Every structure is written in structure tokens, then in C-alpha cells.
Coordinates of C-alpha atoms and ligand atoms in Angstrom, one line a residue:
M1 CA 180.6 70.4 169.3
A2 CA 181.9 73.9 168.5
Q3 CA 179.0 76.9 168.7
K4 CA 177.4 77.4 165.6
N5 CA 177.3 81.2 163.7
I6 CA 175.8 81.3 160.6
P7 CA 174.9 84.8 160.1
F8 CA 172.0 85.9 158.3
H9 CA 173.9 87.0 155.3
K10 CA 177.4 86.5 153.7
A11 CA 178.9 88.2 151.1
Y12 CA 179.7 85.8 148.0
F13 CA 182.3 86.5 145.7
D14 CA 186.1 85.0 144.4
T15 CA 189.2 86.5 142.7
E16 CA 187.1 87.7 139.4
E17 CA 185.2 90.8 141.8
I18 CA 189.0 91.6 143.4
K19 CA 190.1 91.6 139.9
E20 CA 187.8 93.6 138.3
V21 CA 187.7 96.4 141.2
S22 CA 191.7 96.2 141.5
D23 CA 190.9 96.5 137.6
S24 CA 188.4 100.0 138.0
L25 CA 191.3 101.9 140.4
V26 CA 194.5 100.8 138.4
S27 CA 192.7 102.6 135.3
G28 CA 192.0 105.6 137.9
W29 CA 188.8 105.3 136.3
W30 CA 186.8 105.7 139.6
T31 CA 183.1 107.4 138.9
M32 CA 180.9 106.3 136.1
G33 CA 182.6 105.7 133.4
P34 CA 183.3 103.0 130.7
K35 CA 182.4 99.9 133.1
T36 CA 179.0 101.9 134.4
K37 CA 177.7 101.9 130.4
E38 CA 179.2 97.8 129.8
F39 CA 176.9 97.0 133.1
E40 CA 174.3 98.3 132.2
K41 CA 174.3 96.9 128.4
Q42 CA 175.0 93.9 129.8
F43 CA 172.1 94.1 132.0
S44 CA 169.9 94.7 129.5
E45 CA 171.0 91.6 128.1
Y46 CA 170.4 90.0 130.8
L47 CA 167.1 90.6 131.0
G48 CA 165.9 91.1 128.4
A49 CA 165.0 95.3 129.3
K50 CA 164.7 97.7 126.6
Y51 CA 166.1 100.8 128.6
C52 CA 169.1 100.0 131.6
V53 CA 169.8 103.2 133.7
S54 CA 172.3 102.9 136.9
S55 CA 172.2 104.7 139.6
N56 CA 173.6 104.5 143.1
S57 CA 171.2 102.8 145.1
W58 CA 167.7 101.4 144.3
T59 CA 166.2 104.2 146.2
S60 CA 167.9 107.1 143.9
S61 CA 166.4 104.7 141.2
A62 CA 163.0 105.2 141.7
H63 CA 162.9 109.1 142.7
L64 CA 164.5 109.7 138.9
V65 CA 161.4 107.4 138.1
L66 CA 158.6 109.2 139.7
E67 CA 160.4 111.9 139.0
A68 CA 160.2 111.3 134.8
M69 CA 156.0 110.1 135.7
G70 CA 155.4 113.5 137.3
I71 CA 154.6 113.1 140.6
S72 CA 153.9 116.1 142.2
E73 CA 151.9 117.4 145.7
G74 CA 148.8 116.0 145.9
D75 CA 149.2 112.9 143.8
E76 CA 148.3 109.5 145.4
V77 CA 151.2 106.5 145.0
I78 CA 149.7 102.7 146.1
V79 CA 152.3 101.3 147.7
P80 CA 152.0 97.8 150.1
S81 CA 151.9 98.3 154.0
V82 CA 154.6 95.0 153.9
T83 CA 157.9 96.3 152.7
F84 CA 161.3 98.7 152.9
T85 CA 160.6 102.5 153.8
A86 CA 162.0 103.2 150.8
T87 CA 159.5 102.4 148.8
A88 CA 156.6 104.9 150.4
E89 CA 159.5 107.8 151.4
I90 CA 160.1 108.5 147.8
V91 CA 156.6 109.1 147.2
C92 CA 156.9 111.7 150.2
Y93 CA 159.8 113.5 148.1
F94 CA 157.7 115.3 146.1
K95 CA 155.0 116.0 148.7
A96 CA 152.8 113.1 147.1
K97 CA 151.0 110.6 149.5
P98 CA 151.3 107.1 149.5
V99 CA 148.5 105.2 150.2
I100 CA 149.5 102.3 152.0
V101 CA 146.9 99.3 151.4
D102 CA 147.5 95.4 152.7
I103 CA 149.1 92.2 151.6
E104 CA 147.7 88.8 150.6
R105 CA 148.8 86.8 153.5
E106 CA 149.7 83.7 151.7
T107 CA 152.3 85.3 150.1
G108 CA 152.8 88.8 151.7
N109 CA 152.7 90.6 147.9
I110 CA 150.1 93.2 147.6
Q111 CA 146.8 92.5 147.6
V112 CA 145.0 93.2 144.1
N113 CA 141.6 93.4 145.3
A114 CA 143.3 96.6 148.4
I115 CA 144.8 98.4 145.5
E116 CA 141.2 98.5 143.6
K117 CA 139.8 100.0 146.8
A118 CA 142.6 103.1 146.4
I119 CA 142.2 104.0 143.6
S120 CA 141.4 107.6 143.3
K121 CA 140.9 110.1 141.1
R122 CA 144.7 111.4 142.4
T123 CA 145.8 108.1 142.1
K124 CA 149.7 108.8 139.6
A125 CA 150.9 105.4 140.0
I126 CA 151.0 101.8 141.8
I127 CA 154.7 100.5 143.4
P128 CA 154.0 96.7 143.7
V129 CA 156.9 95.2 145.6
H130 CA 157.4 91.6 144.4
Y131 CA 158.0 90.4 148.3
G132 CA 161.0 87.9 148.9
G133 CA 161.1 87.5 145.3
Q134 CA 157.6 85.9 144.4
P135 CA 156.6 88.5 141.8
C136 CA 152.4 89.9 142.6
D137 CA 149.7 89.4 140.3
M138 CA 150.9 91.7 137.9
D139 CA 148.7 91.3 134.8
E140 CA 145.8 91.8 136.9
I141 CA 147.8 95.1 138.4
A142 CA 148.6 95.8 134.8
E143 CA 144.6 95.8 133.4
L144 CA 143.5 98.3 136.9
A145 CA 146.4 100.6 135.6
S146 CA 145.2 100.6 132.1
H147 CA 141.9 100.9 133.1
H148 CA 142.4 104.2 135.5
N149 CA 145.6 105.9 133.5
I150 CA 147.7 104.8 136.0
R151 CA 151.6 103.8 136.0
I152 CA 153.3 101.4 137.4
L153 CA 156.7 101.3 139.3
E154 CA 157.3 97.9 140.1
D155 CA 159.9 97.0 143.2
A156 CA 162.3 94.2 141.9
A157 CA 164.4 95.2 144.9
H158 CA 164.2 91.5 146.0
S159 CA 163.4 89.9 142.1
L160 CA 166.9 89.4 140.1
P161 CA 166.2 87.2 138.3
S162 CA 162.6 85.9 139.4
Y163 CA 159.7 84.9 136.9
Y164 CA 156.0 85.7 135.5
K165 CA 154.2 83.4 133.1
G166 CA 158.2 82.7 131.4
K167 CA 158.8 86.1 131.6
K168 CA 161.9 87.5 133.4
I169 CA 160.7 90.6 135.9
G170 CA 162.6 93.3 134.1
S171 CA 161.5 92.1 130.7
F172 CA 158.4 93.5 130.4
G173 CA 155.9 96.0 132.2
D174 CA 155.7 99.8 132.4
V175 CA 159.1 100.4 134.6
V176 CA 161.3 98.0 137.3
C177 CA 163.9 99.3 139.2
F178 CA 166.6 96.6 141.1
S179 CA 168.6 97.1 144.4
F180 CA 172.5 96.2 144.2
Y181 CA 172.4 97.2 148.6
A182 CA 174.9 94.5 149.8
T183 CA 172.8 91.7 150.8
K184 CA 170.6 91.4 147.4
T185 CA 171.5 88.6 144.9
L186 CA 173.5 91.0 143.3
A187 CA 175.5 93.3 145.1
T188 CA 177.4 95.9 143.8
G189 CA 177.5 97.5 147.8
E190 CA 175.2 100.2 146.9
G191 CA 173.5 100.5 143.4
G192 CA 170.3 100.4 141.5
M193 CA 168.8 100.8 138.0
I194 CA 165.9 101.1 136.0
C195 CA 165.0 98.6 133.6
T196 CA 161.7 100.4 131.0
S197 CA 160.7 100.4 127.4
D198 CA 159.7 103.8 128.3
E199 CA 162.3 105.9 126.2
E200 CA 160.6 109.0 128.1
I201 CA 161.9 107.6 131.0
A202 CA 165.2 106.7 130.4
K203 CA 165.5 109.6 128.7
R204 CA 164.6 111.6 131.5
A205 CA 166.0 110.0 134.5
T206 CA 169.4 109.5 133.2
I207 CA 169.7 113.1 133.0
M208 CA 168.5 113.9 136.5
R209 CA 170.6 111.1 138.0
L210 CA 173.6 113.5 137.2
H211 CA 172.3 117.1 138.1
G212 CA 170.1 117.6 135.0
M213 CA 173.2 117.9 132.6
S214 CA 172.2 117.0 129.2
R215 CA 176.1 115.2 128.5
D216 CA 177.3 112.7 130.9
A217 CA 181.0 113.0 132.3
W218 CA 181.8 110.1 130.4
N219 CA 180.8 111.5 127.7
R220 CA 182.7 115.2 128.2
Y221 CA 185.8 113.7 128.9
T222 CA 186.4 111.3 126.6
A223 CA 188.2 112.1 123.0
Q224 CA 184.8 112.0 121.5
G225 CA 183.3 114.4 123.8
S226 CA 183.8 118.0 124.4
W227 CA 184.3 120.6 127.6
F228 CA 180.5 122.2 127.0
Y229 CA 177.1 120.8 128.4
E230 CA 173.9 122.3 130.2
I231 CA 171.9 122.2 132.6
V232 CA 168.3 121.6 132.0
A233 CA 167.1 120.8 135.3
P234 CA 167.6 121.3 139.0
G235 CA 168.6 117.1 138.7
F236 CA 170.5 114.8 141.4
K237 CA 173.5 113.6 141.8
Y238 CA 172.6 109.6 141.6
N239 CA 175.2 108.0 139.1
M240 CA 176.4 104.9 140.4
T241 CA 180.2 104.5 140.3
D242 CA 182.9 102.1 137.4
I243 CA 183.6 101.0 141.4
N244 CA 180.5 99.7 141.8
A245 CA 179.9 98.9 138.1
A246 CA 183.2 96.4 138.7
L247 CA 181.3 94.6 140.8
G248 CA 178.6 94.1 138.9
L249 CA 179.5 92.9 136.1
A250 CA 181.8 90.2 138.3
Q251 CA 178.8 89.2 140.0
L252 CA 176.3 89.1 137.0
K253 CA 179.0 86.5 135.7
K254 CA 178.1 83.9 138.3
L255 CA 174.1 85.2 139.3
D256 CA 172.5 82.2 137.3
S257 CA 174.8 79.7 139.1
M258 CA 174.0 82.3 142.4
N259 CA 170.7 81.7 142.4
S260 CA 171.2 77.8 141.7
L261 CA 172.7 78.0 145.0
R262 CA 169.8 79.7 146.8
K263 CA 167.0 77.0 144.8
T264 CA 169.5 73.9 146.6
I265 CA 168.7 75.5 149.7
A266 CA 165.4 76.4 149.2
Q267 CA 164.5 72.6 148.4
K268 CA 166.2 71.4 151.6
Y269 CA 164.1 74.0 153.7
I270 CA 160.8 73.0 152.4
Q271 CA 161.9 69.6 152.4
A272 CA 162.3 70.3 156.3
F273 CA 159.0 71.7 156.7
N274 CA 156.8 70.1 154.4
E275 CA 155.1 68.1 156.9
S276 CA 155.0 69.7 160.3
N277 CA 152.4 72.4 160.5
L278 CA 153.4 74.2 162.9
L279 CA 154.7 76.7 160.7
T280 CA 153.6 77.5 157.3
L281 CA 155.5 78.1 153.9
P282 CA 154.4 81.1 152.1
L283 CA 152.6 80.5 148.8
Q284 CA 154.1 79.8 145.8
K285 CA 152.2 80.3 142.5
S286 CA 151.8 78.2 139.5
D287 CA 152.5 80.5 137.0
R288 CA 155.6 82.5 138.5
E289 CA 159.5 81.9 140.4
T290 CA 161.2 83.2 142.7
C291 CA 164.6 83.7 143.4
W292 CA 164.8 83.2 147.3
H293 CA 166.1 86.9 148.3
L294 CA 164.4 85.9 151.0
F295 CA 163.0 82.0 152.6
P296 CA 160.5 84.0 155.1
I297 CA 158.4 81.1 157.0
L298 CA 155.4 82.1 159.2
L299 CA 155.0 80.7 162.7
N300 CA 151.8 79.0 163.6
L301 CA 151.3 80.9 166.7
E302 CA 147.8 79.1 167.5
A303 CA 149.6 75.4 167.8
I304 CA 152.7 76.8 170.0
N305 CA 153.3 78.6 173.1
I306 CA 156.1 81.3 172.1
D307 CA 155.9 84.7 169.8
R308 CA 158.0 85.3 167.0
S309 CA 160.4 87.4 169.4
R310 CA 160.9 84.5 171.4
F311 CA 162.3 82.4 168.3
I312 CA 164.1 84.6 166.6
N313 CA 165.9 84.6 170.2
E314 CA 166.3 81.2 170.5
M315 CA 167.5 80.8 167.1
K316 CA 169.9 83.5 167.7
D317 CA 171.0 81.7 171.4
A318 CA 172.0 78.5 169.0
G319 CA 174.2 80.2 166.4
I320 CA 171.7 81.5 163.6
V321 CA 171.0 85.2 162.9
C322 CA 167.3 85.4 161.3
S323 CA 165.4 89.0 160.7
V324 CA 161.9 89.9 159.8
H325 CA 160.7 91.5 156.6
F326 CA 159.7 94.2 156.7
I327 CA 157.9 96.6 160.0
P328 CA 154.8 97.4 158.3
L329 CA 154.5 100.5 157.5
Y330 CA 151.5 102.0 159.5
R331 CA 153.2 100.6 162.4
H332 CA 156.2 103.3 161.8
P333 CA 155.9 106.8 163.9
Y334 CA 156.4 109.0 160.8
Y335 CA 153.5 107.1 158.1
K336 CA 150.8 106.3 161.3
T337 CA 151.3 109.8 162.4
T338 CA 151.3 111.8 159.3
F339 CA 148.9 109.9 157.2
G340 CA 146.3 108.6 160.4
L341 CA 147.1 104.9 160.1
D342 CA 145.4 102.1 162.2
A343 CA 147.1 98.8 162.4
K344 CA 142.8 97.5 162.6
D345 CA 143.1 98.6 158.9
F346 CA 145.0 96.0 157.8
A347 CA 144.4 92.7 159.2
N348 CA 146.4 90.3 156.8
S349 CA 149.5 92.7 157.2
E350 CA 149.3 92.3 161.0
F351 CA 148.8 88.7 161.2
F352 CA 151.7 88.4 158.8
Y353 CA 154.3 90.6 160.4
E354 CA 153.2 88.6 164.5
R355 CA 154.1 85.3 162.2
E356 CA 157.0 85.7 159.9
V357 CA 160.6 85.0 160.2
S358 CA 163.1 85.0 157.4
L359 CA 165.8 82.2 157.6
P360 CA 168.9 82.3 156.6
I361 CA 169.6 82.2 152.9
W362 CA 172.8 83.0 150.7
P363 CA 174.6 80.8 148.5
G364 CA 177.7 79.2 150.2
M365 CA 175.4 78.0 153.2
S366 CA 176.8 74.4 153.5
D367 CA 174.8 71.2 153.5
E368 CA 175.7 71.2 157.2
D369 CA 174.8 75.0 158.5
I370 CA 171.4 74.1 156.3
D371 CA 170.5 71.1 158.0
F372 CA 171.7 73.1 161.3
V373 CA 169.0 75.6 160.3
A374 CA 166.5 73.2 159.5
D375 CA 166.9 71.4 162.9
T376 CA 166.8 74.0 164.8
T377 CA 163.7 75.4 163.3
L378 CA 162.0 72.3 164.1
S379 CA 163.2 71.4 167.2
I380 CA 162.5 74.8 169.3
L381 CA 158.7 75.2 167.4
E382 CA 158.5 70.8 169.1
R383 CA 159.8 71.7 172.3
A384 CA 156.8 74.8 172.3
K385 CA 154.5 73.0 170.9
K386 CA 150.6 73.1 172.7
Ligands
LIG401 C1 166.7 97.0 149.7 C2 164.8 97.0 149.9 C3 164.7 98.9 148.9 C4 165.8 99.6 148.7 O1 167.2 99.6 148.2 P1 168.6 100.5 148.1 O2 169.2 100.2 146.7 O3 168.8 100.0 149.6 O4 167.6 101.6 147.9 C5 163.9 99.1 148.3 N1 162.2 97.8 148.5 C6 163.2 96.6 149.0 C7 161.4 95.8 149.0 C8 164.3 96.8 149.7 O5 164.3 94.8 150.3

């Protein structure tokens, strides 16, 4: 049998992406312009979001949001421990403090109790991360936030499209940021989007994403625009380009079909793993629906005699690339030393981190690939059974 080679992620595209991108190249409009505007418009229609402001990454979009919220030195922003560094680093940009709290071990999402305990007089915002795609307990978090007059920035980098109580993430809530990084469920290479119903946030972010200019390039250089602009603040260079937006427009058309391919893969995995007591599948809460950006499993370390890295190495030897989401923030030297964090204070995160493995899940995986990943997972665990 030929050696298998199943990557963790593979780009999914066809001639539509190629046509849109070459159209942008040939048109000569390579930076932010008509396609960026069109992508924002179609994205807001897709989600049912009031204002959509694009940028060149989740990180830049969330930076713009915290700036618009007026975060400043000495403020505190609550973030979960199990996330990518971007979620917390944007808080540090303002010399504000990311207050890192524990997760639920069943879902990988931020724990509402832990948020409540961490709220202080300095707390200005909470950044819940919809881990792997499954929405956090948004009603409870929103209630806490409104009670304490705190803002919410949802990290929706994993959750396009995910549903909470029947509503799409991004269609409700305070402010929601998406990522279009190469591996995300809609990819533009690099890209991000702010969705909000707060006009002030949308206005400020629109100005600040392009140098603090009172009019953007598109308005300036088209016939109805003019050469005149004013700088109202020292802004950033965070705009999306039409080349990225071209990818976004083509990807948006196939987002629902890509999502149903992911769902099919997830269902096959669930069916394969349901009976096994050597691993646990994250709890899917009944009032919400994940888009399966990730397919996380938790190894049942009590029942096997190998650890997580040995498992991942054995998968790799079989030709399957897995990943881990995430190394908890308090384990990174910067967060650990700067904020004096101790793993002992994060029991659920430690439990989760020791056991978590993300299996390959991408549209375009063949039935044979899916079966091979499931069979290999189970046979490695069976061999390691105590
Ligand atoms: C990918 C990711 C980000 C960062 O997105 P960029 O677009 O690369 O800036 C932030 N948060 C989470 C949870 C992510 O997975």
C-alpha cells in the first residue's frame, strides 16, 4: 500500500477563485477598492450583520475594535487561556492587561464562572473565543457584561458559520471579529472582518484601518471622489486588498457547501469514535451548532499507556498530520512571566491541553482519507490500551 499523506489542512478552491483573482489583477485595482466593498456587502448579507468592516487579519480587526472601544493603559480585558496568542496580544498593544481565565473542560470554551470571578473595577471588555467553532455561552456572558457595563468582542476566528440558539454568530452581539487566514473556513490568504451593530465602532474602525483618513482610497480616486483628505488620528495600515477580497467573494459563494462537506466528515468521525472509551469527543451543546473549523478529540490518558505527543508521532508515521489547539497562554514565557501565571490555577486548561488532538478536517477529504484517519486513530489507541 502506498504511504498515505494526509495534511492537517488543504486549500479548497476551483476556477472561480482563479477567475476572480485574475480579474482583479487585469483590472489594475490591486489594493482596497470595489471588490473589498462588495465583499463587505455580501458578507453582511450572508450573516445578517448590520455593519461589516474588513481588514487584513483578525488581529488587526480586533486591534481596531479595542481602539474604538477606548481601551487604554491599566484597563483589564478578560480572555480564555486556551486560544491563539492574538486574542491576548491585542490587549497588550494598549498596555492594558489580558486577564487570562480557565475554560470548560467539556467544550474548550471560556468558563462563565471564571469570567465572573475575574471581573474587577478595571474590566473593560471580555473576548470569548468560540473554540473550534462551537459558540460560547453567549446569553450568560452578555448578561454579565451588561450588568457590569463591560463590552464584548467575540473571537469568531473559528465560527463561520456557527449558530447560537438558531442565530448565526456575527448576526447579533456587541462586536464580532472573523479571520480569513489561510486555514480558516473561508480563506483569503490573510484577512479579517468586524461585524457590529454599533455604528460608532464601525465608523471609527473604518477610519483607523486606513491611517486615520477621513475618506478612503476608493472614494479619493474614483470620479465622485476628490484628492482631498484629512487625518483625524494616527491610524493604522490595516486595509484589505481587492486581490484578497476577490478570493473572499469566490469563497463566500461556496461557504455553505464547504460547510456541509465539513459536517459530513465530522459525522463520520463521530460515528467511528462514539463507542470508544479511549477518547472523548467535546460536548456539543444542544442549543448551538459548530461549523467544525476544528475536529478536536481528547485522549483518555487514564485508559492508555502513551501520551499525546507519542500519539501525534504515531499518526505522523502513518502519514496523518494532526495539530494541537492550543498551547495555553499561561504556558508561554511572555504571558507566564509578565503576568505571574501558574498552571496550577488553570486545572481545566491543563486537563484539556494534555489530552487534546485536532484531527484533519477540510473540504475535499475523500471518504478513504476520513476512514483512514478514524481507523488509524482507533488502532493506535487500541494498541496502547492499558
Ligand atoms: C487564527 C486565529 C486568530 C488570528 O487570526 P489572524 O487572521 O491570523 O489574525 C485569532 N484567534 C483565533 C482563535 C484564531 O484561531
